[in-house]
Amino acid sequence: MTKKLFTYEEFQSLIDSSYDGIHITDDKGVTRFYNRACEEIEGISKEDII
């Protein structure tokens, strides 16, 4: 069994600390992660995207 490196909350915190916009989707195009920088750059809230 493989041990996870990060919890979901830890991963989200890492993404949110970036100054770059990060928008991660799965293979179906469904948004999985959307950071604060993306909110500021695109002017769309995380709640509206996810």
PDB file of N, CA and C in Angstrom:
ATOM      1  N   MET A   1       0.835  -1.174   0.000  1.00  0.00           N
ATOM      2  CA  MET A   1       0.000   0.000   0.000  1.00  0.00           C
ATOM      3  C   MET A   1       0.889   1.250   0.000  1.00  0.00           C
ATOM      4  N   THR A   2       0.558   2.214  -0.842  1.00  0.00           N
ATOM      5  CA  THR A   2       1.334   3.441  -0.962  1.00  0.00           C
ATOM      6  C   THR A   2       0.820   4.491   0.006  1.00  0.00           C
ATOM      7  N   LYS A   3       1.738   5.131   0.699  1.00  0.00           N
ATOM      8  CA  LYS A   3       1.377   6.186   1.631  1.00  0.00           C
ATOM      9  C   LYS A   3       1.200   7.492   0.868  1.00  0.00           C
ATOM     10  N   LYS A   4       0.142   8.248   1.184  1.00  0.00           N
ATOM     11  CA  LYS A   4      -0.088   9.538   0.552  1.00  0.00           C
ATOM     12  C   LYS A   4       0.900  10.557   1.095  1.00  0.00           C
ATOM     13  N   LEU A   5       1.365  11.438   0.210  1.00  0.00           N
ATOM     14  CA  LEU A   5       2.294  12.477   0.617  1.00  0.00           C
ATOM     15  C   LEU A   5       1.588  13.626   1.329  1.00  0.00           C
ATOM     16  N   PHE A   6       0.371  13.959   0.868  1.00  0.00           N
ATOM     17  CA  PHE A   6      -0.380  15.077   1.411  1.00  0.00           C
ATOM     18  C   PHE A   6      -1.844  14.702   1.587  1.00  0.00           C
ATOM     19  N   THR A   7      -2.482  15.331   2.550  1.00  0.00           N
ATOM     20  CA  THR A   7      -3.942  15.232   2.645  1.00  0.00           C
ATOM     21  C   THR A   7      -4.521  16.221   1.634  1.00  0.00           C
ATOM     22  N   TYR A   8      -5.800  16.118   1.382  1.00  0.00           N
ATOM     23  CA  TYR A   8      -6.476  17.062   0.480  1.00  0.00           C
ATOM     24  C   TYR A   8      -6.280  18.496   0.972  1.00  0.00           C
ATOM     25  N   GLU A   9      -6.438  18.710   2.265  1.00  0.00           N
ATOM     26  CA  GLU A   9      -6.323  20.044   2.845  1.00  0.00           C
ATOM     27  C   GLU A   9      -4.900  20.594   2.703  1.00  0.00           C
ATOM     28  N   GLU A  10      -3.906  19.747   2.902  1.00  0.00           N
ATOM     29  CA  GLU A  10      -2.512  20.176   2.746  1.00  0.00           C
ATOM     30  C   GLU A  10      -2.207  20.535   1.293  1.00  0.00           C
ATOM     31  N   PHE A  11      -2.717  19.720   0.372  1.00  0.00           N
ATOM     32  CA  PHE A  11      -2.506  19.978  -1.044  1.00  0.00           C
ATOM     33  C   PHE A  11      -3.174  21.283  -1.453  1.00  0.00           C
ATOM     34  N   GLN A  12      -4.396  21.508  -1.003  1.00  0.00           N
ATOM     35  CA  GLN A  12      -5.121  22.736  -1.307  1.00  0.00           C
ATOM     36  C   GLN A  12      -4.370  23.949  -0.752  1.00  0.00           C
ATOM     37  N   SER A  13      -3.812  23.811   0.438  1.00  0.00           N
ATOM     38  CA  SER A  13      -3.038  24.897   1.046  1.00  0.00           C
ATOM     39  C   SER A  13      -1.802  25.221   0.214  1.00  0.00           C
ATOM     40  N   LEU A  14      -1.122  24.196  -0.284  1.00  0.00           N
ATOM     41  CA  LEU A  14       0.046  24.404  -1.144  1.00  0.00           C
ATOM     42  C   LEU A  14      -0.344  25.132  -2.431  1.00  0.00           C
ATOM     43  N   ILE A  15      -1.426  24.716  -3.028  1.00  0.00           N
ATOM     44  CA  ILE A  15      -1.890  25.354  -4.266  1.00  0.00           C
ATOM     45  C   ILE A  15      -2.277  26.798  -4.005  1.00  0.00           C
ATOM     46  N   ASP A  16      -2.987  27.048  -2.911  1.00  0.00           N
ATOM     47  CA  ASP A  16      -3.431  28.399  -2.601  1.00  0.00           C
ATOM     48  C   ASP A  16      -2.279  29.343  -2.283  1.00  0.00           C
ATOM     49  N   SER A  17      -1.138  28.825  -1.863  1.00  0.00           N
ATOM     50  CA  SER A  17      -0.010  29.685  -1.522  1.00  0.00           C
ATOM     51  C   SER A  17       0.769  30.142  -2.755  1.00  0.00           C
ATOM     52  N   SER A  18       0.464  29.607  -3.917  1.00  0.00           N
ATOM     53  CA  SER A  18       1.165  29.976  -5.148  1.00  0.00           C
ATOM     54  C   SER A  18       0.663  31.317  -5.675  1.00  0.00           C
ATOM     55  N   TYR A  19       1.579  32.099  -6.248  1.00  0.00           N
ATOM     56  CA  TYR A  19       1.210  33.359  -6.899  1.00  0.00           C
ATOM     57  C   TYR A  19       0.720  33.113  -8.324  1.00  0.00           C
ATOM     58  N   ASP A  20       0.989  31.915  -8.843  1.00  0.00           N
ATOM     59  CA  ASP A  20       0.540  31.549 -10.180  1.00  0.00           C
ATOM     60  C   ASP A  20      -0.864  30.974 -10.107  1.00  0.00           C
ATOM     61  N   GLY A  21      -1.640  31.208 -11.138  1.00  0.00           N
ATOM     62  CA  GLY A  21      -2.964  30.614 -11.213  1.00  0.00           C
ATOM     63  C   GLY A  21      -2.858  29.136 -11.521  1.00  0.00           C
ATOM     64  N   ILE A  22      -3.496  28.316 -10.703  1.00  0.00           N
ATOM     65  CA  ILE A  22      -3.474  26.869 -10.905  1.00  0.00           C
ATOM     66  C   ILE A  22      -4.914  26.368 -10.960  1.00  0.00           C
ATOM     67  N   HIS A  23      -5.265  25.788 -12.089  1.00  0.00           N
ATOM     68  CA  HIS A  23      -6.608  25.238 -12.316  1.00  0.00           C
ATOM     69  C   HIS A  23      -6.403  23.808 -12.789  1.00  0.00           C
ATOM     70  N   ILE A  24      -6.747  22.849 -11.936  1.00  0.00           N
ATOM     71  CA  ILE A  24      -6.521  21.440 -12.242  1.00  0.00           C
ATOM     72  C   ILE A  24      -7.863  20.765 -12.518  1.00  0.00           C
ATOM     73  N   THR A  25      -7.915  20.059 -13.654  1.00  0.00           N
ATOM     74  CA  THR A  25      -9.119  19.312 -14.007  1.00  0.00           C
ATOM     75  C   THR A  25      -8.779  17.829 -14.138  1.00  0.00           C
ATOM     76  N   ASP A  26      -9.833  17.004 -14.057  1.00  0.00           N
ATOM     77  CA  ASP A  26      -9.614  15.578 -14.266  1.00  0.00           C
ATOM     78  C   ASP A  26      -9.751  15.261 -15.754  1.00  0.00           C
ATOM     79  N   ASP A  27      -9.720  13.989 -16.101  1.00  0.00           N
ATOM     80  CA  ASP A  27      -9.765  13.587 -17.513  1.00  0.00           C
ATOM     81  C   ASP A  27     -11.095  13.879 -18.200  1.00  0.00           C
ATOM     82  N   LYS A  28     -12.114  14.218 -17.419  1.00  0.00           N
ATOM     83  CA  LYS A  28     -13.422  14.567 -17.985  1.00  0.00           C
ATOM     84  C   LYS A  28     -13.636  16.082 -18.042  1.00  0.00           C
ATOM     85  N   GLY A  29     -12.615  16.843 -17.621  1.00  0.00           N
ATOM     86  CA  GLY A  29     -12.718  18.295 -17.640  1.00  0.00           C
ATOM     87  C   GLY A  29     -13.373  18.884 -16.399  1.00  0.00           C
ATOM     88  N   VAL A  30     -13.585  18.066 -15.379  1.00  0.00           N
ATOM     89  CA  VAL A  30     -14.189  18.531 -14.141  1.00  0.00           C
ATOM     90  C   VAL A  30     -13.109  19.154 -13.265  1.00  0.00           C
ATOM     91  N   THR A  31     -13.348  20.372 -12.784  1.00  0.00           N
ATOM     92  CA  THR A  31     -12.376  21.057 -11.937  1.00  0.00           C
ATOM     93  C   THR A  31     -12.210  20.342 -10.616  1.00  0.00           C
ATOM     94  N   ARG A  32     -10.960  20.068 -10.260  1.00  0.00           N
ATOM     95  CA  ARG A  32     -10.627  19.421  -8.985  1.00  0.00           C
ATOM     96  C   ARG A  32      -9.970  20.393  -8.022  1.00  0.00           C
ATOM     97  N   PHE A  33      -9.177  21.325  -8.535  1.00  0.00           N
ATOM     98  CA  PHE A  33      -8.503  22.329  -7.714  1.00  0.00           C
ATOM     99  C   PHE A  33      -8.489  23.649  -8.478  1.00  0.00           C
ATOM    100  N   TYR A  34      -8.658  24.717  -7.753  1.00  0.00           N
ATOM    101  CA  TYR A  34      -8.679  26.066  -8.332  1.00  0.00           C
ATOM    102  C   TYR A  34      -8.180  26.999  -7.241  1.00  0.00           C
ATOM    103  N   ASN A  35      -7.040  27.637  -7.461  1.00  0.00           N
ATOM    104  CA  ASN A  35      -6.450  28.397  -6.362  1.00  0.00           C
ATOM    105  C   ASN A  35      -6.872  29.867  -6.341  1.00  0.00           C
ATOM    106  N   ARG A  36      -6.462  30.556  -5.275  1.00  0.00           N
ATOM    107  CA  ARG A  36      -6.827  31.960  -5.074  1.00  0.00           C
ATOM    108  C   ARG A  36      -6.289  32.847  -6.178  1.00  0.00           C
ATOM    109  N   ALA A  37      -5.080  32.561  -6.649  1.00  0.00           N
ATOM    110  CA  ALA A  37      -4.503  33.364  -7.730  1.00  0.00           C
ATOM    111  C   ALA A  37      -5.384  33.285  -8.970  1.00  0.00           C
ATOM    112  N   CYS A  38      -5.936  32.118  -9.262  1.00  0.00           N
ATOM    113  CA  CYS A  38      -6.851  31.973 -10.407  1.00  0.00           C
ATOM    114  C   CYS A  38      -8.106  32.824 -10.195  1.00  0.00           C
ATOM    115  N   GLU A  39      -8.587  32.841  -8.968  1.00  0.00           N
ATOM    116  CA  GLU A  39      -9.758  33.672  -8.663  1.00  0.00           C
ATOM    117  C   GLU A  39      -9.463  35.130  -9.000  1.00  0.00           C
ATOM    118  N   GLU A  40      -8.297  35.619  -8.606  1.00  0.00           N
ATOM    119  CA  GLU A  40      -7.935  37.012  -8.859  1.00  0.00           C
ATOM    120  C   GLU A  40      -7.680  37.267 -10.345  1.00  0.00           C
ATOM    121  N   ILE A  41      -6.989  36.358 -11.007  1.00  0.00           N
ATOM    122  CA  ILE A  41      -6.652  36.528 -12.424  1.00  0.00           C
ATOM    123  C   ILE A  41      -7.907  36.476 -13.296  1.00  0.00           C
ATOM    124  N   GLU A  42      -8.771  35.476 -13.057  1.00  0.00           N
ATOM    125  CA  GLU A  42      -9.940  35.267 -13.899  1.00  0.00           C
ATOM    126  C   GLU A  42     -11.189  36.005 -13.408  1.00  0.00           C
ATOM    127  N   GLY A  43     -11.145  36.463 -12.147  1.00  0.00           N
ATOM    128  CA  GLY A  43     -12.297  37.182 -11.601  1.00  0.00           C
ATOM    129  C   GLY A  43     -13.496  36.290 -11.347  1.00  0.00           C
ATOM    130  N   ILE A  44     -13.243  34.996 -11.146  1.00  0.00           N
ATOM    131  CA  ILE A  44     -14.303  34.028 -10.891  1.00  0.00           C
ATOM    132  C   ILE A  44     -14.012  33.345  -9.566  1.00  0.00           C
ATOM    133  N   SER A  45     -15.005  33.253  -8.697  1.00  0.00           N
ATOM    134  CA  SER A  45     -14.761  32.649  -7.386  1.00  0.00           C
ATOM    135  C   SER A  45     -14.630  31.127  -7.493  1.00  0.00           C
ATOM    136  N   LYS A  46     -13.907  30.560  -6.548  1.00  0.00           N
ATOM    137  CA  LYS A  46     -13.706  29.111  -6.483  1.00  0.00           C
ATOM    138  C   LYS A  46     -15.051  28.386  -6.404  1.00  0.00           C
ATOM    139  N   GLU A  47     -15.969  28.959  -5.639  1.00  0.00           N
ATOM    140  CA  GLU A  47     -17.292  28.327  -5.468  1.00  0.00           C
ATOM    141  C   GLU A  47     -18.057  28.256  -6.801  1.00  0.00           C
ATOM    142  N   ASP A  48     -17.883  29.270  -7.659  1.00  0.00           N
ATOM    143  CA  ASP A  48     -18.552  29.254  -8.956  1.00  0.00           C
ATOM    144  C   ASP A  48     -17.937  28.255  -9.920  1.00  0.00           C
ATOM    145  N   ILE A  49     -16.638  28.014  -9.787  1.00  0.00           N
ATOM    146  CA  ILE A  49     -15.949  27.069 -10.668  1.00  0.00           C
ATOM    147  C   ILE A  49     -16.190  25.630 -10.238  1.00  0.00           C
ATOM    148  N   ILE A  50     -16.069  25.374  -8.939  1.00  0.00           N
ATOM    149  CA  ILE A  50     -16.198  24.000  -8.433  1.00  0.00           C
ATOM    150  C   ILE A  50     -17.622  23.756  -8.137  1.00  0.00           C
TER     151      ILE A  50
END
